[in-house]
Short mmCIF file of C-alpha atoms in Angstrom, two decimals:
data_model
loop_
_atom_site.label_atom_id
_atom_site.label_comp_id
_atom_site.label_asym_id
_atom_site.label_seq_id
_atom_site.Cartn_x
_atom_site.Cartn_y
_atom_site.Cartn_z
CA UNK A 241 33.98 72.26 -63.90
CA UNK A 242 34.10 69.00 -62.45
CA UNK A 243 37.73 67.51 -61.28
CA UNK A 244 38.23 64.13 -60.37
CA UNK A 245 41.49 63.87 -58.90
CA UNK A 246 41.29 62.94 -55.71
CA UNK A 247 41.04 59.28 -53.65
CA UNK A 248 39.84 58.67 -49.66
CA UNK A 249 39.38 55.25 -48.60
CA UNK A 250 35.94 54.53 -47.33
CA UNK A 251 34.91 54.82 -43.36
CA UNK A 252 35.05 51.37 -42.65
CA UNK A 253 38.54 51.38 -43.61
CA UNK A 254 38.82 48.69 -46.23
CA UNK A 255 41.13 48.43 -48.57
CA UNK A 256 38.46 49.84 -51.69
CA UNK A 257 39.49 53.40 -52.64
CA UNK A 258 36.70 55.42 -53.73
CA UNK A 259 36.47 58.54 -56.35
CA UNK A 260 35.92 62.41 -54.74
CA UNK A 261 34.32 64.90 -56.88
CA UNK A 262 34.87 67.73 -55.93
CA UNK A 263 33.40 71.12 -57.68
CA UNK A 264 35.92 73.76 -58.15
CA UNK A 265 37.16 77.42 -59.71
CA UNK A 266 39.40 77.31 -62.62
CA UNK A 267 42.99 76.47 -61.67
CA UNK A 268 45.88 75.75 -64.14
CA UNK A 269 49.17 77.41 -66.02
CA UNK A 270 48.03 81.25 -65.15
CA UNK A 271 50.73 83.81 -66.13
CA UNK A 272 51.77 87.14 -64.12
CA UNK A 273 48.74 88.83 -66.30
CA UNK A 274 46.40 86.06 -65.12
CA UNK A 275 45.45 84.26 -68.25
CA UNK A 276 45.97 80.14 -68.49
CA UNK A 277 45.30 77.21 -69.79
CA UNK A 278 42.15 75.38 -69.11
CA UNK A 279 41.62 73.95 -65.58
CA UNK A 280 42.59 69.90 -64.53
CA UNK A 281 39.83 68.18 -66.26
CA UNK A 282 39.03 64.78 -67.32
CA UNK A 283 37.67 64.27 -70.67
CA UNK A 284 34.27 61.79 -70.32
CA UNK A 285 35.37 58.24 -70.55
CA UNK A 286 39.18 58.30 -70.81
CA UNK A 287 41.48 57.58 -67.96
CA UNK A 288 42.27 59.65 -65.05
CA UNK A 289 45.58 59.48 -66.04
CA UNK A 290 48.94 57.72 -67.83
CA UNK A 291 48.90 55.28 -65.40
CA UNK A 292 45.62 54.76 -63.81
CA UNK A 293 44.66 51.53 -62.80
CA UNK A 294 41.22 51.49 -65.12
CA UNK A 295 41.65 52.02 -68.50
CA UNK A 296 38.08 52.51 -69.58
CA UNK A 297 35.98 53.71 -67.35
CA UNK A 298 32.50 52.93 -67.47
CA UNK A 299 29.80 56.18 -67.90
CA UNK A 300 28.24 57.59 -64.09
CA UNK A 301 26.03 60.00 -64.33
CA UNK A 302 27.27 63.59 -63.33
CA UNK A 303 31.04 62.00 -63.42
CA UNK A 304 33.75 62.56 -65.91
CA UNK A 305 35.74 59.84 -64.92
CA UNK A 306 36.78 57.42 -62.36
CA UNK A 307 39.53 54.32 -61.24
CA UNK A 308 40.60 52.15 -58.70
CA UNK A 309 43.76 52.13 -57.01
CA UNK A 310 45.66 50.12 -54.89
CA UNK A 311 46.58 51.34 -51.12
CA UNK A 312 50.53 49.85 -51.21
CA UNK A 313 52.20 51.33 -54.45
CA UNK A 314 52.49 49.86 -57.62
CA UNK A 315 55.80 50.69 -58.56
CA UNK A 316 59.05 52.53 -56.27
CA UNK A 317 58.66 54.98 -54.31
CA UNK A 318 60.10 57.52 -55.34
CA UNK A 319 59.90 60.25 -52.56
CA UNK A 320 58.14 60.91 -49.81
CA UNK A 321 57.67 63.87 -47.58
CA UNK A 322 56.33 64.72 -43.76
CA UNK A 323 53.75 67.25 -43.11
CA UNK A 324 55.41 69.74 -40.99
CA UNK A 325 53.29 68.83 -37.93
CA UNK A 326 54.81 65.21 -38.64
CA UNK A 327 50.83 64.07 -38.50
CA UNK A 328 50.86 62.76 -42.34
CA UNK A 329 53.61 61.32 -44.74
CA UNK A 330 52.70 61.86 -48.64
CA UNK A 331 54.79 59.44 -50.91
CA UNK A 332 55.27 59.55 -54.59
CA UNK A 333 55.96 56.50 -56.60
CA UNK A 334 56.43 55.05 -60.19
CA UNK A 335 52.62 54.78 -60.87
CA UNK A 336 52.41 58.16 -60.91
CA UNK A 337 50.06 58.31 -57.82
CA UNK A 338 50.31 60.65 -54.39
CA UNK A 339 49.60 58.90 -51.51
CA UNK A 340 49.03 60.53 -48.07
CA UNK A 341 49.62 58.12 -45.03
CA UNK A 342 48.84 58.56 -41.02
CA UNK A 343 52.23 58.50 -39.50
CA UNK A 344 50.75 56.97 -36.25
CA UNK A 345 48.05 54.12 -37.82
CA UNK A 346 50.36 53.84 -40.96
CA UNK A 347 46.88 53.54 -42.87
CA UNK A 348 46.55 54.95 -46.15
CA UNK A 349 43.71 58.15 -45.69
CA UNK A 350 44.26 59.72 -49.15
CA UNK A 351 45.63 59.50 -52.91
CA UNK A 352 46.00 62.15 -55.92
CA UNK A 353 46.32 60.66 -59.65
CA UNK A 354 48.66 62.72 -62.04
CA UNK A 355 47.82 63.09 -65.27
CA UNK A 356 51.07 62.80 -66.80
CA UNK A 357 53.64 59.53 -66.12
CA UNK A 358 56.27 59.63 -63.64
CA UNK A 359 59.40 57.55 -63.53
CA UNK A 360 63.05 56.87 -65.69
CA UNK A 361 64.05 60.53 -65.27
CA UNK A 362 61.54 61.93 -63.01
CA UNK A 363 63.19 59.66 -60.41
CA UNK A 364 64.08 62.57 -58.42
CA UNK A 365 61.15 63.76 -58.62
CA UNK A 366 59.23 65.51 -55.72
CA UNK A 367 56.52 65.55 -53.55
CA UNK A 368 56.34 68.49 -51.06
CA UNK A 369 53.70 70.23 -48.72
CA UNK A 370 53.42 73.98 -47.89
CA UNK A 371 54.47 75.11 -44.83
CA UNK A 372 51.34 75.61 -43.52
CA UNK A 373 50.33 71.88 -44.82
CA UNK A 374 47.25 72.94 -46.45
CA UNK A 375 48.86 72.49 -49.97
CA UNK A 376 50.66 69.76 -51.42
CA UNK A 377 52.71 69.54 -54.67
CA UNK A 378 54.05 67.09 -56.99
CA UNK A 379 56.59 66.90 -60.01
CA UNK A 380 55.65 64.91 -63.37
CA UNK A 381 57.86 64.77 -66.32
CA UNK A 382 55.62 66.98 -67.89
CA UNK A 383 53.57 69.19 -65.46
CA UNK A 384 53.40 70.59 -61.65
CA UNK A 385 50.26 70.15 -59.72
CA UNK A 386 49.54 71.77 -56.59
CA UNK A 387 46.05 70.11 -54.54
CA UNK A 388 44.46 71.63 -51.41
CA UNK A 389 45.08 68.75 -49.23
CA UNK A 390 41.52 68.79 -47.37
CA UNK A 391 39.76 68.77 -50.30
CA UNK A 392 41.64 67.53 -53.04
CA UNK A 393 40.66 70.58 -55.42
CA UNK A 394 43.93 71.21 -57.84
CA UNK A 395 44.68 74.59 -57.60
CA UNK A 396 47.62 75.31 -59.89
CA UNK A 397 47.90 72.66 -63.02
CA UNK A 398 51.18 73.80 -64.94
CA UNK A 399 51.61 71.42 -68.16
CA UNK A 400 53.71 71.71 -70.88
CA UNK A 401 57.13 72.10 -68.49
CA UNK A 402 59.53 69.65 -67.29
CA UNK A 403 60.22 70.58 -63.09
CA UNK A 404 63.46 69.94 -62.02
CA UNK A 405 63.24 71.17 -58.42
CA UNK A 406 60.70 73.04 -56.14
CA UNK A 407 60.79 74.81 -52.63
CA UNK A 408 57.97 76.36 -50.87
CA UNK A 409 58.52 79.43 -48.77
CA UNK A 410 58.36 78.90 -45.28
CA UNK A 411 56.17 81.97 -44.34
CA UNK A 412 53.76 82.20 -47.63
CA UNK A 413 51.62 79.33 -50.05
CA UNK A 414 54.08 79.88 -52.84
CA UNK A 415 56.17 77.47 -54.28
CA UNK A 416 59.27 78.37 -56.66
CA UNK A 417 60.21 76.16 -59.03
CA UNK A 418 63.15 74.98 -61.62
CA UNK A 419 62.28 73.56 -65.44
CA UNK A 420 64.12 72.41 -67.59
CA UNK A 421 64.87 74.61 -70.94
CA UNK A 422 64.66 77.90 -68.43
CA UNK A 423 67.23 80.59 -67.32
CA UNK A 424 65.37 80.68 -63.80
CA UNK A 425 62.63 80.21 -61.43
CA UNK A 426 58.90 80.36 -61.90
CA UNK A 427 57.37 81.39 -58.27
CA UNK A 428 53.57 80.17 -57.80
CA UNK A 429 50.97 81.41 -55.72
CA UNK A 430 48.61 78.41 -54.51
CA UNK A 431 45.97 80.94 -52.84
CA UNK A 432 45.09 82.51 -56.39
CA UNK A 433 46.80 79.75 -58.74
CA UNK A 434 48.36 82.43 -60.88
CA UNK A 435 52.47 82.56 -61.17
CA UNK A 436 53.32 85.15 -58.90
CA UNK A 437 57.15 86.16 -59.99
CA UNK A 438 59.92 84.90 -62.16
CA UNK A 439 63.42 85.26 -61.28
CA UNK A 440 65.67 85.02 -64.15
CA UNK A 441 69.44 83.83 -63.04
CA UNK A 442 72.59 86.25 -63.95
CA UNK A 443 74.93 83.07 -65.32
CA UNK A 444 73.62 80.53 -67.73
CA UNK A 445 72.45 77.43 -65.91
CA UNK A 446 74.72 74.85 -66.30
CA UNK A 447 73.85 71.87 -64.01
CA UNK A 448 72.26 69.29 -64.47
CA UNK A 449 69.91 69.51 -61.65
CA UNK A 450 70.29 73.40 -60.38
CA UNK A 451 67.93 73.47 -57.00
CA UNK A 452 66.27 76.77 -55.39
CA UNK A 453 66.14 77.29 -51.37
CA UNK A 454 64.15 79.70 -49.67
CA UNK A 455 65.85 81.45 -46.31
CA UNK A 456 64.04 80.45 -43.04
CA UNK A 457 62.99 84.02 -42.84
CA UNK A 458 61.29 84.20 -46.63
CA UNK A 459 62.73 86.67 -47.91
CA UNK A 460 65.59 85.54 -49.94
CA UNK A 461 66.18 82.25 -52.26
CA UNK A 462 69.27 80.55 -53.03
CA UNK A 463 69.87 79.52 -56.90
CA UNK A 464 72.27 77.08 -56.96
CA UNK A 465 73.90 75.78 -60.58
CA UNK A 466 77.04 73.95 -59.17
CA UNK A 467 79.51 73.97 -60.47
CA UNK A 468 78.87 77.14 -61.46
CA UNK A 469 77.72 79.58 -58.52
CA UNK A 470 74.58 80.00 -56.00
CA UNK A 471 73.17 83.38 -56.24
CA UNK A 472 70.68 85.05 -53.33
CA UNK A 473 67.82 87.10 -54.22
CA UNK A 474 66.19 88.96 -52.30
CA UNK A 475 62.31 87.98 -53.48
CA UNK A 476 60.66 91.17 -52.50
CA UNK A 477 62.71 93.75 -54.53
CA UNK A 478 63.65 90.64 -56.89
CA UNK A 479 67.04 91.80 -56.47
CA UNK A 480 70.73 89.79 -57.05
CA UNK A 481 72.22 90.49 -53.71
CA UNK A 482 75.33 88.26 -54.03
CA UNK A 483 77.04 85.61 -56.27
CA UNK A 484 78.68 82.70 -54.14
CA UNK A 485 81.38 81.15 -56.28
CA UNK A 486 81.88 77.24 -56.22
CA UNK A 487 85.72 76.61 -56.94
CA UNK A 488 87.42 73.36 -57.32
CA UNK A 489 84.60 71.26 -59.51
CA UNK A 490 82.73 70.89 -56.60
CA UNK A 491 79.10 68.94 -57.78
CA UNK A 492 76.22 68.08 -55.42
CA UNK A 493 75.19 64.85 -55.31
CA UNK A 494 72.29 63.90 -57.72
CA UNK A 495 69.13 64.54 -55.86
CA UNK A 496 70.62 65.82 -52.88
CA UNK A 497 69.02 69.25 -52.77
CA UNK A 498 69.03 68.48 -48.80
CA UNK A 499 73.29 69.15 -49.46
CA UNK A 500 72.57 73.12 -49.78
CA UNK A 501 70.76 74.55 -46.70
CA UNK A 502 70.50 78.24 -44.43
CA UNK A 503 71.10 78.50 -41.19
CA UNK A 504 67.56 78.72 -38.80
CA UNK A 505 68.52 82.88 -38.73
CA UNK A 506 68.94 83.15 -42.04
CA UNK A 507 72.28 84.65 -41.82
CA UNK A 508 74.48 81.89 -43.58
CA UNK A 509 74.39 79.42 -46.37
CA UNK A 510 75.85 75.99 -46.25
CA UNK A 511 76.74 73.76 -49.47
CA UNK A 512 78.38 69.71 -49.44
CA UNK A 513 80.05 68.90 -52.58
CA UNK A 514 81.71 66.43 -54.09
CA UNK A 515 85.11 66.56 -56.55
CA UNK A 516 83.85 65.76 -60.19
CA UNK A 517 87.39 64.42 -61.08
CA UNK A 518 88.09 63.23 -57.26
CA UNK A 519 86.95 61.36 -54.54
CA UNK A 520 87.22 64.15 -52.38
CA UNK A 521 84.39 66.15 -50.33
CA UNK A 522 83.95 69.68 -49.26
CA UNK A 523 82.20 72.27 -46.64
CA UNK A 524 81.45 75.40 -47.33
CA UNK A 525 79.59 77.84 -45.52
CA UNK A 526 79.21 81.74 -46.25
CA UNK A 527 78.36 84.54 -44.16
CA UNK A 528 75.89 86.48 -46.21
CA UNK A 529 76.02 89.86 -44.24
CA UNK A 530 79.76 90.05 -45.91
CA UNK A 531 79.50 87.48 -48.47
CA UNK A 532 82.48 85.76 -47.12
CA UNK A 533 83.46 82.46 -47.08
CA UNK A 534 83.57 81.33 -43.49
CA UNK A 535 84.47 77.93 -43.23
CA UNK A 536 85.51 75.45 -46.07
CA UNK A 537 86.50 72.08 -44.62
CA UNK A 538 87.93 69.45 -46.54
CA UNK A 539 87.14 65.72 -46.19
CA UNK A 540 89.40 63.06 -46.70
CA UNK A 541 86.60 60.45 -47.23
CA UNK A 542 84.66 59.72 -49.76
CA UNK A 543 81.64 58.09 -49.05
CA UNK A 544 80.02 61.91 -47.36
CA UNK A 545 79.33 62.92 -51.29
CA UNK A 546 77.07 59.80 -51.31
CA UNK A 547 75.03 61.85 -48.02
CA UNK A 548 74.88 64.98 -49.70
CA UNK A 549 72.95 66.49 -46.29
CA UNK A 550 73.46 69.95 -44.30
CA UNK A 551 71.70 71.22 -41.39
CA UNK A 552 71.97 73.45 -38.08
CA UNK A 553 71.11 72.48 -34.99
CA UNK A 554 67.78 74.49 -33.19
CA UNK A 555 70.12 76.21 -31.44
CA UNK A 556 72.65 76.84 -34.31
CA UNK A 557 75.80 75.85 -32.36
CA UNK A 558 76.31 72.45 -34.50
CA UNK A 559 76.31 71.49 -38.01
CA UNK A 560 75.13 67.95 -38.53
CA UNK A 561 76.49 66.47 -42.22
CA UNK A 562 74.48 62.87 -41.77
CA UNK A 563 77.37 61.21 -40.55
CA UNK A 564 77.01 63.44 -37.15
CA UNK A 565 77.67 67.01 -35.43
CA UNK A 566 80.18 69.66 -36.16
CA UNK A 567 81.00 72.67 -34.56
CA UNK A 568 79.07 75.30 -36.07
CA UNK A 569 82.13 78.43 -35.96
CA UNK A 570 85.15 75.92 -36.18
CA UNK A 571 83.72 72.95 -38.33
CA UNK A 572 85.91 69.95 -35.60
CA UNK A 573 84.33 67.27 -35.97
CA UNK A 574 82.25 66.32 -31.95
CA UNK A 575 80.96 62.76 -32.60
CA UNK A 576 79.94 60.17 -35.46
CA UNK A 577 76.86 58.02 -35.78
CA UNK A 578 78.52 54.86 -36.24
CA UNK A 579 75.84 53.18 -37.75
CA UNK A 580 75.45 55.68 -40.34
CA UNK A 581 78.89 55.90 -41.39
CA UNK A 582 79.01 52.31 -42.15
CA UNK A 583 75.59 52.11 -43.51
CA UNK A 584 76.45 55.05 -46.05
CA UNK A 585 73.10 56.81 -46.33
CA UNK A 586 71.98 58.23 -49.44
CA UNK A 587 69.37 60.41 -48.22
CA UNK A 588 68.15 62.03 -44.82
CA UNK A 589 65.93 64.21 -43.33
CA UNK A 590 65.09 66.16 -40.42
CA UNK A 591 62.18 65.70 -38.08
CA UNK A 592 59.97 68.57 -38.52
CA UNK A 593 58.29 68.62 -35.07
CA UNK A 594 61.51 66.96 -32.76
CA UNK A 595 64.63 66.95 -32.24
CA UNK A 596 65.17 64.25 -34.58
#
């Protein structure tokens, strides 16, 4: 089977982007028994994808199908994503087109064409790489494709669902993810492109935008379907091990799947929110050895809901909630990044290799 999907620009660096065919194994929608639709192919002739830049290809010889693309996007970006080493930034934007950047030239070194369109909706769509960055992943509003970076070979082509969120695990290629029309998560092995688990929620989903965290450690993942609850499994015995209840109408943020996050040991899970029928914003954390709620901190500002960000420190002694730190046992408030507070971010991210 020959798949064209994948885009380096040529060694003398100019701005021409040319075609990679690359040879490789079946990959696409394989259930727990192993059986799936056919593999990411290009019928001979027609368009790489929705949106590709060249409508009719011309016949090659030996190639199914082919286009040019542009290196700066034509359309938003919609998100973007480091590689954990920080080496490489992969974007995703409106013409439905991956591209991989190096973060210290800033030149463009690789692009991936979906099949299927992106944008209206699938704004919050996502890009993400593994953990290991060998894989990366992208949303459509009708499919999730997973290519091995080096090569651009797609090894898991899921069509026919609508993604809402996905979350690799931290110590393993697999990647669980949220559709739309489903009572859980789908989790998907990227080393054998066959679904490797599905994890079917104890309350009906009733969020617009539920979102799935893996702990630090692996081992567990959060569900959360605010306003609802968050619920922890525990992945190897696919086990409910507690139900954290959301009170007061609290919402995250649209997007903001940053707002819910563990701490680095894997002991406690934070959540932001936001009053649906205030302006007010909340902390919560949980201690998930007694499945108490440890700290709930109320803010008397409104703009932190349009943040929607949570993270520990390396050392796990502060909270930072975009806006600055926090005392990680007593949730006082130590400083502000003035700049930020009167910039009012909508999104932020942590540096994956410093301090950052």
């Amino acid at each position: 089977t020959t798949e064209v999907d994948s885009f380096r620009l040529s060694k003398d660096g100019k701005t021409t982007v040319q075609a990679a065919i690359v040879d490789g194994t079946p990959s696409g929608d394989r259930r727990i028994d192993g059986k799936g639709p056919p593999p990411l192919t290009v019928a001979t002739g027609k368009p790489l994808g929705e949106q590709a830049l060249v409508r009719q290809p011309q016949r090659i010889a030996g190639v199914d199908s082919w286009t040019i693309e542009t290196v700066s996007p034509r359309g938003n970006v919609l998100n973007a994503e480091f590689r954990p080493d920080g080496k490489q930034l992969a974007t995703l934007s409106g013409d439905s087109t991956v591209r991989v950047w190096d973060t210290e030239t800033g030149r463009m070194v690789q692009a991936f064409v979906c099949p299927n369109r992106v944008g209206g909706a699938a704004c919050y769509r996502a890009v993400d790489w593994s953990s290991d960055g060998k894989y990366l992943a992208a949303n459509t509003e009708k499919e999730l494709i997973v290519w091995e970076a080096a090569s651009g070979r797609a090894v898991i082509h899921a069509k026919g669902i609508r993604p809402i969120d996905m979350n690799w695990s931290p110590t393993a290629p697999r990647i669980a993810v949220f559709c739309y029309g489903t009572s859980g998560i789908g989790i998907w092995d990227a080393e054998t492109g066959k679904k490797w688990d599905e994890i079917t929620v104890a309350k009906p989903i009733e969020s617009p935008q539920p979102f799935a965290r893996w702990s630090p450690d692996g081992e567990r993942i959060a569900i959360a379907s605010v306003p609802v609850s968050i619920e922890i499994w525990n992945v190897q015995r696919r086990r409910l091990e507690t139900t954290l209840p959301i009170s007061d109408g609290l919402a995250v943020y649209s997007g903001s799947r940053a707002a819910l996050n563990w701490s680095l040991d894997s002991t406690e899970f934070g959540f932001v929110g936001w009053q649906q029928k205030g302006n007010d914003s909340s902390l919560r954390i949980w201690n998930l050895n007694t499945g108490e709620e440890r700290l709930k901190m109320d803010y008397d500002v409104s703009y932190l809901k349009h943040s929607g960000f949570l993270t520990w420190t390396d050392d796990g002694k502060h909270l930072h909630d975009g806006y600055g730190r926090l005392d990680a046992k007593t949730g006082k408030r130590i400083d502000w990044n003035a700049w930020l507070r009167r910039d009012r971010p909508k999104l932020l991210a942590r540096s994956p290799d410093k301090p950052r």
